[in-house]
Amino acid sequence: QVHVEESGGGSVQAGGSLKLTCRASGSSLRIKSIGWYRQTPGAQRELVAISGSGVFTKYGDAVRDRFTIFADSAVNTMYLQMNSLKPEDTAVYFCVVSTFVPNADTWGQGLQVTVSS
């Protein structure tokens, strides 16, 4: 079983920064990728950033050049550094951990990020 722990959400003014943390834990864990998605009311969940096994990294078009995803593999943790935040970045941010063992995608409960103008 995979446990996903998220932290770091909150409120900030436009132009500010926030850092989100996602930590995966579980026995015999083999991680394929860890990513961040976000969702606003009435909208589909959209990709923010995802990184896998040090092999690939992908960003959503809306956040490229402002957000950076980076890992501390030793503790199965992925960080999302969000800079130059805009009001349209306001959303609930979800971490998803994809694993080879167990073969599963496990979602966190979500973090509210609010950017005021």
C-alpha positions as a printed NumPy array, in Angstrom:
array([[  0.   ,   0.   ,   0.   ],
       [  1.218,   3.496,  -0.889],
       [  0.719,   6.456,   1.4  ],
       [  0.92 ,   9.976,  -0.065],
       [  1.512,  12.967,   2.188],
       [  1.205,  16.504,   0.78 ],
       [  2.151,  19.756,   2.45 ],
       [  2.817,  23.403,   1.668],
       [ -0.403,  24.856,   0.295],
       [ -1.727,  28.24 ,   1.35 ],
       [ -2.44 ,  31.792,   0.28 ],
       [ -0.101,  34.243,  -1.401],
       [ -0.299,  37.466,  -3.351],
       [  0.268,  37.574,  -7.074],
       [  3.965,  37.464,  -7.892],
       [  4.752,  35.467,  -4.794],
       [  6.057,  31.936,  -4.343],
       [  4.986,  28.714,  -2.688],
       [  6.628,  25.311,  -2.394],
       [  4.602,  22.124,  -2.302],
       [  5.937,  18.835,  -0.966],
       [  4.782,  15.319,  -1.77 ],
       [  6.192,  12.371,   0.124],
       [  5.459,   8.741,  -0.709],
       [  5.828,   5.941,   1.772],
       [  5.104,   2.236,   1.92 ],
       [  6.824,  -1.103,   2.081],
       [  8.815,  -2.382,  -0.919],
       [  8.022,   0.808,  -2.809],
       [  9.288,   1.175,  -6.386],
       [  8.302,   4.548,  -7.746],
       [  7.717,   5.15 , -11.446],
       [  6.848,   8.846, -11.271],
       [  5.514,  11.567,  -9.008],
       [  3.45 ,  14.385, -10.392],
       [  1.289,  17.333,  -9.533],
       [ -2.109,  18.106, -11.028],
       [ -4.538,  20.871, -10.201],
       [ -8.265,  21.362, -10.394],
       [-10.703,  24.248, -10.127],
       [-14.466,  23.862,  -9.568],
       [-16.238,  22.621, -12.683],
       [-13.004,  21.985, -14.577],
       [-11.033,  18.867, -15.38 ],
       [ -7.881,  18.067, -13.51 ],
       [ -4.875,  19.398, -15.447],
       [ -1.212,  18.516, -15.418],
       [  1.086,  20.886, -13.558],
       [  4.332,  18.9  , -13.606],
       [  5.498,  15.307, -13.462],
       [  8.875,  13.662, -13.153],
       [  9.836,  10.028, -13.422],
       [ 12.842,   8.084, -12.224],
       [ 15.198,  10.9  , -13.153],
       [ 14.453,  10.128, -16.799],
       [ 11.737,  12.548, -17.822],
       [ 10.134,  15.767, -16.653],
       [  7.055,  17.367, -18.152],
       [  5.307,  20.643, -17.387],
       [  1.873,  21.937, -18.207],
       [  1.864,  24.826, -20.685],
       [  0.36 ,  27.204, -18.137],
       [  3.219,  26.834, -15.655],
       [  6.283,  26.218, -17.783],
       [  9.116,  28.647, -16.906],
       [  7.484,  29.549, -13.581],
       [  7.251,  26.231, -11.75 ],
       [ 10.034,  23.717, -11.098],
       [  9.651,  20.106,  -9.998],
       [ 12.568,  18.375,  -8.299],
       [ 13.08 ,  15.259,  -6.243],
       [ 14.852,  13.938,  -3.201],
       [ 14.846,  10.297,  -4.208],
       [ 16.452,   9.16 ,  -0.989],
       [ 13.249,   9.99 ,   0.894],
       [ 10.745,   9.439,  -1.952],
       [  9.852,  13.115,  -1.954],
       [  8.979,  15.437,  -4.841],
       [  8.879,  19.194,  -4.511],
       [  7.062,  21.745,  -6.63 ],
       [  8.536,  25.228,  -6.46 ],
       [  5.99 ,  27.732,  -7.728],
       [  7.247,  31.22 ,  -8.56 ],
       [  5.61 ,  34.267, -10.126],
       [  2.216,  33.012,  -9.04 ],
       [ -0.872,  34.383, -10.758],
       [ -4.513,  34.47 ,  -9.622],
       [ -5.291,  31.885, -12.302],
       [ -3.004,  29.453, -10.473],
       [ -5.613,  29.293,  -7.72 ],
       [ -6.739,  25.664,  -7.479],
       [ -6.576,  22.498,  -5.448],
       [ -3.258,  20.823,  -6.16 ],
       [ -3.046,  17.03 ,  -6.053],
       [  0.025,  14.835,  -5.899],
       [ -0.065,  11.465,  -7.657],
       [  2.475,   8.725,  -7.081],
       [  2.77 ,   6.029,  -9.743],
       [  4.519,   2.853,  -8.685],
       [  5.837,  -0.296, -10.345],
       [  5.434,  -2.1  ,  -7.051],
       [  2.647,  -2.058,  -6.238],
       [  1.274,  -1.393,  -9.721],
       [ -0.88 ,   1.611,  -8.861],
       [ -1.517,   5.356,  -9.067],
       [ -2.118,   6.81 ,  -5.631],
       [ -3.515,  10.304,  -5.211],
       [ -3.132,  12.629,  -2.268],
       [ -6.052,  14.469,  -0.729],
       [ -5.158,  17.814,  -2.287],
       [ -3.844,  21.172,  -1.169],
       [ -5.607,  24.491,  -1.617],
       [ -3.468,  27.18 ,  -3.25 ],
       [ -4.983,  30.653,  -3.411],
       [ -3.336,  33.543,  -5.237],
       [ -4.848,  36.965,  -4.701],
       [ -4.449,  39.926,  -7.02 ]])
